[in-house]
Coordinates of C-alpha atoms and ligand atoms in Angstrom, one line a residue:
M1 CA 23.5 76.0 2.7
A2 CA 22.8 79.7 2.3
G3 CA 24.5 80.0 -1.1
R4 CA 27.7 79.5 -3.0
I5 CA 29.8 82.6 -3.1
L6 CA 33.0 83.3 -5.2
L7 CA 35.6 85.3 -3.4
T8 CA 38.1 86.8 -5.8
G9 CA 41.3 87.6 -3.9
G10 CA 39.8 85.3 -1.2
A11 CA 43.3 84.3 0.1
G12 CA 44.3 87.9 0.7
Y13 CA 44.1 89.9 3.9
I14 CA 40.4 91.0 3.9
G15 CA 39.3 88.1 1.7
S16 CA 40.5 85.4 4.1
H17 CA 38.8 87.0 7.1
T18 CA 35.6 87.3 5.1
F19 CA 35.9 83.6 4.0
L20 CA 35.6 82.7 7.7
A21 CA 32.7 85.0 8.4
L22 CA 30.8 83.6 5.4
R23 CA 31.5 80.0 6.4
A24 CA 30.4 80.7 10.0
A25 CA 27.1 82.1 8.6
G26 CA 26.4 78.9 6.6
Y27 CA 27.5 80.0 3.2
D28 CA 29.7 77.9 0.9
P29 CA 32.6 80.3 0.0
V30 CA 35.0 79.4 -2.8
I31 CA 38.3 81.2 -3.1
L32 CA 39.8 82.4 -6.5
D33 CA 43.2 83.8 -6.2
D34 CA 46.4 84.1 -8.2
F35 CA 48.5 84.2 -5.0
S36 CA 50.4 87.3 -6.3
N37 CA 49.9 88.9 -2.9
A38 CA 48.8 86.1 -0.6
N39 CA 50.6 83.2 1.1
S40 CA 50.0 79.8 -0.3
D41 CA 49.4 78.4 3.1
V42 CA 46.3 80.6 3.8
P43 CA 43.8 78.0 2.5
D44 CA 45.3 75.3 4.9
R45 CA 45.0 77.8 7.8
L46 CA 41.4 78.6 6.9
A47 CA 40.6 74.9 6.8
H48 CA 42.3 74.5 10.2
I49 CA 40.4 77.3 11.8
S50 CA 37.0 76.4 10.3
G51 CA 37.4 72.7 10.6
A52 CA 36.5 71.9 7.0
P53 CA 38.3 71.7 3.6
V54 CA 38.6 75.0 1.6
A55 CA 37.9 75.2 -2.1
V56 CA 40.6 77.1 -3.9
L57 CA 40.8 78.0 -7.6
R58 CA 44.2 79.4 -8.7
A59 CA 43.4 81.9 -11.5
D60 CA 43.9 85.4 -12.7
I61 CA 40.7 87.5 -12.9
R62 CA 41.8 88.8 -16.3
D63 CA 41.9 85.3 -17.8
E64 CA 38.5 85.3 -19.5
S65 CA 38.5 81.7 -20.8
R66 CA 39.5 80.4 -17.4
L67 CA 36.8 82.4 -15.7
R68 CA 34.2 81.1 -18.2
Q69 CA 35.3 77.5 -17.3
I70 CA 35.0 78.3 -13.6
F71 CA 31.5 79.7 -13.9
A72 CA 30.4 76.8 -16.0
D73 CA 31.7 74.4 -13.4
H74 CA 30.1 76.1 -10.4
D75 CA 26.8 77.6 -9.7
F76 CA 27.6 80.8 -7.9
D77 CA 24.9 82.9 -6.2
A78 CA 27.1 85.9 -5.8
V79 CA 30.7 87.2 -6.0
I80 CA 32.7 89.3 -3.5
H81 CA 35.4 90.9 -5.6
F82 CA 38.5 91.7 -3.5
A83 CA 41.1 90.9 -6.2
A84 CA 42.9 94.2 -7.1
K85 CA 46.1 96.0 -6.7
K86 CA 46.2 98.6 -3.9
A87 CA 49.6 100.3 -3.5
V88 CA 49.3 104.0 -4.2
A89 CA 53.0 104.7 -5.1
E90 CA 53.2 101.7 -7.3
S91 CA 50.0 102.9 -9.1
V92 CA 51.8 106.2 -9.9
A93 CA 54.8 104.4 -11.3
K94 CA 52.8 101.7 -13.2
P95 CA 49.4 103.1 -14.0
L96 CA 48.7 100.6 -16.8
L97 CA 49.2 97.7 -14.5
Y98 CA 46.6 99.2 -12.2
F99 CA 44.1 99.9 -15.0
D100 CA 44.7 96.5 -16.4
T101 CA 44.2 94.6 -13.1
N102 CA 41.6 96.7 -11.4
I103 CA 39.5 97.8 -14.4
G104 CA 40.3 95.0 -16.9
G105 CA 39.7 92.5 -14.1
L106 CA 36.4 94.0 -13.1
L107 CA 35.2 94.1 -16.8
T108 CA 36.2 90.5 -17.4
L109 CA 34.7 89.3 -14.2
T110 CA 31.3 91.1 -14.6
T111 CA 31.1 90.1 -18.3
V112 CA 31.5 86.4 -17.4
M113 CA 29.1 86.8 -14.4
A114 CA 26.4 88.2 -16.6
E115 CA 26.9 85.4 -19.2
H116 CA 26.1 83.0 -16.4
G117 CA 23.2 84.9 -14.9
C118 CA 25.1 85.7 -11.7
K119 CA 24.4 89.4 -11.2
T120 CA 25.1 90.0 -7.5
I121 CA 28.4 91.5 -6.5
V122 CA 30.0 93.1 -3.4
F123 CA 32.8 95.4 -4.5
S124 CA 35.9 96.5 -2.4
S125 CA 36.1 100.3 -2.8
S126 CA 38.1 102.7 -0.7
A127 CA 37.9 106.0 1.2
T128 CA 40.6 107.0 -1.4
V129 CA 37.7 107.9 -3.7
Y130 CA 37.1 111.1 -1.6
G131 CA 40.6 112.4 -2.4
E132 CA 41.1 115.2 0.0
P133 CA 37.6 115.5 1.5
D134 CA 36.1 118.9 2.4
E135 CA 34.2 117.3 5.3
T136 CA 35.1 114.9 8.1
P137 CA 33.5 112.6 9.1
T138 CA 33.0 112.1 5.4
P139 CA 29.5 111.1 4.1
E140 CA 29.0 109.0 1.0
T141 CA 27.5 112.0 -0.7
A142 CA 30.9 113.8 -0.7
P143 CA 32.3 114.3 -4.3
R144 CA 34.6 111.6 -5.8
R145 CA 38.1 112.9 -6.5
A146 CA 41.0 110.9 -7.6
I147 CA 44.5 111.9 -6.6
N148 CA 46.4 109.0 -8.1
P149 CA 45.8 106.1 -10.5
Y150 CA 44.8 103.7 -7.7
G151 CA 42.1 106.2 -6.7
Q152 CA 41.1 106.5 -10.4
T153 CA 40.6 102.8 -10.7
K154 CA 38.3 102.7 -7.6
I155 CA 36.2 105.7 -8.9
M156 CA 36.0 104.2 -12.4
S157 CA 35.0 100.8 -10.9
E158 CA 32.2 102.4 -8.9
E159 CA 31.0 104.2 -12.0
I160 CA 31.1 101.0 -14.1
L161 CA 29.1 99.2 -11.5
E162 CA 26.6 102.0 -11.3
S163 CA 26.1 102.1 -15.0
M164 CA 25.5 98.3 -15.1
V165 CA 22.8 98.7 -12.4
K166 CA 21.2 101.5 -14.4
A167 CA 21.2 99.5 -17.6
D168 CA 20.0 96.2 -16.1
P169 CA 18.0 96.2 -12.9
D170 CA 18.8 92.5 -12.4
W171 CA 22.2 93.5 -11.2
T172 CA 22.5 94.2 -7.5
V173 CA 25.7 95.7 -6.3
G174 CA 27.1 96.5 -2.9
I175 CA 29.9 99.0 -2.9
L176 CA 31.9 99.1 0.3
R177 CA 34.2 102.1 0.8
Y178 CA 36.7 100.8 3.3
F179 CA 38.5 103.2 5.6
N180 CA 41.8 101.8 7.1
P181 CA 41.6 98.0 7.7
A182 CA 43.8 96.8 10.5
G183 CA 44.2 93.9 13.0
A184 CA 44.0 90.2 12.5
H185 CA 41.9 87.1 13.3
P186 CA 41.6 86.2 17.0
S187 CA 43.2 82.8 16.3
G188 CA 46.5 84.6 15.4
L189 CA 46.7 82.3 12.3
I190 CA 45.8 84.8 9.6
G191 CA 46.5 88.5 9.2
E192 CA 48.4 91.0 7.1
N193 CA 52.0 90.2 6.4
P194 CA 53.4 92.1 3.4
R195 CA 56.3 90.5 1.5
D196 CA 58.2 93.7 1.2
I197 CA 58.7 96.7 3.4
P198 CA 55.1 97.7 4.2
N199 CA 53.6 100.9 2.8
N200 CA 50.8 101.1 5.4
L201 CA 51.2 102.2 9.0
M202 CA 49.8 99.2 10.9
P203 CA 51.9 96.4 9.2
Y204 CA 55.0 98.7 9.5
I205 CA 54.5 99.2 13.2
A206 CA 54.0 95.4 13.6
K207 CA 57.4 94.8 11.9
V208 CA 59.1 97.3 14.2
A209 CA 57.4 95.6 17.2
I210 CA 58.9 92.2 16.2
G211 CA 62.3 93.8 15.5
E212 CA 62.3 93.3 11.7
L213 CA 62.5 97.0 11.2
P214 CA 64.4 99.5 13.4
E215 CA 61.9 102.3 13.9
I216 CA 58.6 103.8 12.8
Q217 CA 58.8 106.7 10.5
V218 CA 56.1 109.2 11.2
F219 CA 55.3 111.0 8.0
G220 CA 54.9 114.6 9.0
S221 CA 54.0 116.3 12.3
D222 CA 52.7 119.6 11.0
Y223 CA 49.3 118.6 9.7
D224 CA 46.2 120.5 10.9
T225 CA 45.3 117.7 13.4
P226 CA 45.4 117.7 17.2
D227 CA 49.0 116.4 17.5
G228 CA 50.1 117.3 13.9
T229 CA 50.2 113.7 12.6
G230 CA 47.8 112.1 10.2
V231 CA 44.5 110.9 11.5
R232 CA 42.8 107.8 10.1
D233 CA 39.7 105.7 10.8
Y234 CA 41.1 102.2 11.6
I235 CA 38.6 99.4 11.3
H236 CA 39.2 95.9 12.6
V237 CA 39.4 93.4 9.8
E238 CA 36.9 91.2 11.7
D239 CA 34.4 94.1 11.6
L240 CA 35.1 94.5 7.9
A241 CA 34.5 90.8 7.3
Q242 CA 31.1 91.2 9.1
A243 CA 30.3 94.2 6.9
H244 CA 30.8 92.0 3.8
L245 CA 28.5 89.3 5.2
L246 CA 25.8 91.9 5.9
S247 CA 26.2 93.5 2.5
L248 CA 25.9 90.1 0.8
Q249 CA 22.8 89.2 2.9
S250 CA 21.2 92.5 2.1
L251 CA 21.8 92.1 -1.7
L252 CA 20.5 88.5 -1.7
Q253 CA 17.4 89.2 0.4
K254 CA 16.4 92.8 -0.6
R255 CA 17.6 92.7 -4.2
K256 CA 18.6 96.4 -3.8
S257 CA 22.0 97.9 -4.5
H258 CA 23.9 100.0 -1.9
L259 CA 27.0 102.2 -1.5
V260 CA 28.3 102.6 2.1
N261 CA 31.3 103.7 4.0
I262 CA 32.8 101.0 6.3
G263 CA 34.7 102.6 9.1
S264 CA 34.5 103.0 12.9
G265 CA 33.7 106.7 12.8
Q266 CA 36.6 107.3 15.1
G267 CA 39.9 108.9 14.0
Y268 CA 43.3 108.2 15.6
S269 CA 46.6 109.9 14.9
V270 CA 49.8 108.2 13.9
L271 CA 51.2 108.9 17.4
E272 CA 48.1 107.5 19.0
M273 CA 48.6 104.3 17.0
V274 CA 52.2 104.0 18.0
K275 CA 51.2 104.4 21.7
A276 CA 48.3 101.9 21.4
Y277 CA 50.6 99.3 19.7
S278 CA 53.3 99.9 22.4
R279 CA 50.6 99.0 25.0
A280 CA 49.7 95.8 23.1
C281 CA 53.3 94.6 22.7
G282 CA 54.5 95.7 26.1
R283 CA 57.3 98.1 25.1
D284 CA 57.7 101.6 23.9
L285 CA 58.2 101.4 20.2
P286 CA 60.9 103.7 18.7
Y287 CA 59.7 106.3 16.2
R288 CA 61.1 109.3 14.3
I289 CA 59.3 112.2 12.7
V290 CA 60.3 112.5 9.0
D291 CA 58.9 114.6 6.1
R292 CA 55.3 114.2 4.9
R293 CA 54.7 111.5 2.4
P294 CA 53.6 113.1 -0.9
G295 CA 49.9 112.6 -1.6
D296 CA 48.8 112.0 2.0
V297 CA 45.8 113.8 3.4
P298 CA 45.5 115.1 6.9
I299 CA 42.3 113.3 8.0
Y300 CA 40.1 110.4 6.8
C301 CA 37.2 109.5 9.0
A302 CA 34.0 107.8 8.0
K303 CA 30.4 109.0 8.5
T304 CA 29.0 105.7 9.5
G305 CA 25.2 106.2 9.7
K306 CA 24.3 104.9 6.3
A307 CA 26.0 101.5 6.8
E308 CA 24.1 101.3 10.1
E309 CA 20.8 102.2 8.6
I310 CA 21.0 100.1 5.5
L311 CA 23.1 97.1 6.7
G312 CA 22.7 97.3 10.4
F313 CA 26.5 97.5 10.5
R314 CA 28.4 99.0 13.4
S315 CA 32.0 98.3 14.3
Q316 CA 32.5 96.3 17.5
Y317 CA 36.3 96.5 18.1
D318 CA 38.3 99.4 19.4
L319 CA 41.9 100.4 18.8
D320 CA 43.3 98.3 21.6
A321 CA 41.6 95.2 20.3
I322 CA 43.0 95.9 16.8
C323 CA 46.5 96.3 18.1
A324 CA 46.3 93.3 20.4
S325 CA 45.1 91.0 17.6
S326 CA 47.8 92.3 15.2
W327 CA 50.5 91.7 17.8
R328 CA 49.1 88.1 18.5
W329 CA 49.3 87.4 14.8
I330 CA 52.7 89.0 14.0
S331 CA 54.5 87.7 17.1
G332 CA 53.3 84.2 16.3
Q333 CA 55.0 84.4 12.9
N334 CA 58.6 84.2 14.3
Ligands
UD1_1 C1 46.8 104.2 2.0 C2 46.5 104.8 0.6 C3 45.0 104.6 0.3 C4 44.7 103.1 0.3 C5 45.1 102.5 1.7 C6 45.0 101.0 1.6 C7 48.1 106.6 0.4 C8 48.2 108.1 0.3 N1 46.8 106.2 0.6 O1 45.9 104.9 2.9 O2 44.7 105.1 -0.9 O3 43.4 102.8 0.1 O4 46.5 102.8 1.9 O5 46.1 100.4 1.0 O6 49.0 105.9 0.3 N2 52.1 106.7 8.0 C9 53.3 107.0 8.7 N3 54.4 106.1 8.6 C10 54.3 105.0 7.8 C11 53.1 104.7 7.1 C12 52.0 105.6 7.2 O7 53.4 107.9 9.4 O8 55.3 104.2 7.7 C13 51.0 107.6 8.2 C14 50.4 108.2 7.0 O9 51.0 109.4 6.7 C15 48.9 108.3 7.4 C16 48.7 107.2 8.3 O10 49.9 106.8 8.8 O11 48.7 109.5 8.1 C17 48.0 106.0 7.6 O12 48.8 105.6 6.5 P1 48.5 104.3 5.6 O13 48.4 103.1 6.6 O14 49.6 104.2 4.6 O15 47.1 104.5 5.1 P2 46.5 105.6 4.1 O16 47.5 106.6 3.7 O17 45.3 106.2 4.9

């Protein structure tokens, strides 16, 4: 066995795909989740796909005594820390909830990790740390700028982890700045399925495709982009799962921290996304242009060279593969 790895938020969208990538590579992943934003049947589905039982611990990362117990009971080689809140508008309305969960959770987790001599962590950061970037594709050296409390928590988390590495060289930290994760597992058994009306484009389009929502609202058509709609770098969640595996392997083998963008390096507009999904589901999906969403930026696109150089990571799946996998997943839900 290559090592026992704790996945906080491991039953969530990105965590569950990473669980499968780790297991396929011979690791022994253990899920810790409070199921506040994950379905309770995810562990059973993961067991079904991977053909082996799944270890699940139901816990809140802010519960220090419970975390101590968990670390005393298990000998973890590393942690991949997904558990966090991620809705921008909610973070504006409830900043303390975001600081408590995202910052408080990180502090509790890393404190308990250090107490148990487990000092290897892969952290889920976000392109949101670039705010409105001056440069696209955006390199990792671009300045960090927060435009909402969610973004603040990601910048603060990166800074906390960087200070820990400076203070104690035994810590090795992999910071992955995700661009826009999308798509689902090829089995069609796991994917993203928000409980409420989705905030993000891809799950929203998926719900229109299955007829749960009437039409896609395109937030603004007057951006300085080729067709006037927002451009994003969509990365297949299967590619993202591989990136976590490569990050973990690099930390465990080279004992050297890294901070990298994880994207495809290719930007697509909202209208291109609508067209691609229409091809995947076999009908033209209805959409309407509405006002811009406050706080949105025109373009996010990753400069990808550093992840390739340090981790050997390169995305494999294109936009059609992303949409086809999302459609397989969402159409199997009904
Ligand atoms: C959003 C967050 C980002 C976070 C990420 C993951 C904002 C401003 N940014 O990224 O910080 O890391 O989610 O949770 O919320 N769009 C529509 N109609 C919709 C939904 C989206 O036209 O119903 C457009 C948006 O204007 C944007 C693009 O689609 O141009 C992608 O939006 P979305 O999927 O919400 O992702 P981000 O805004 O990039």
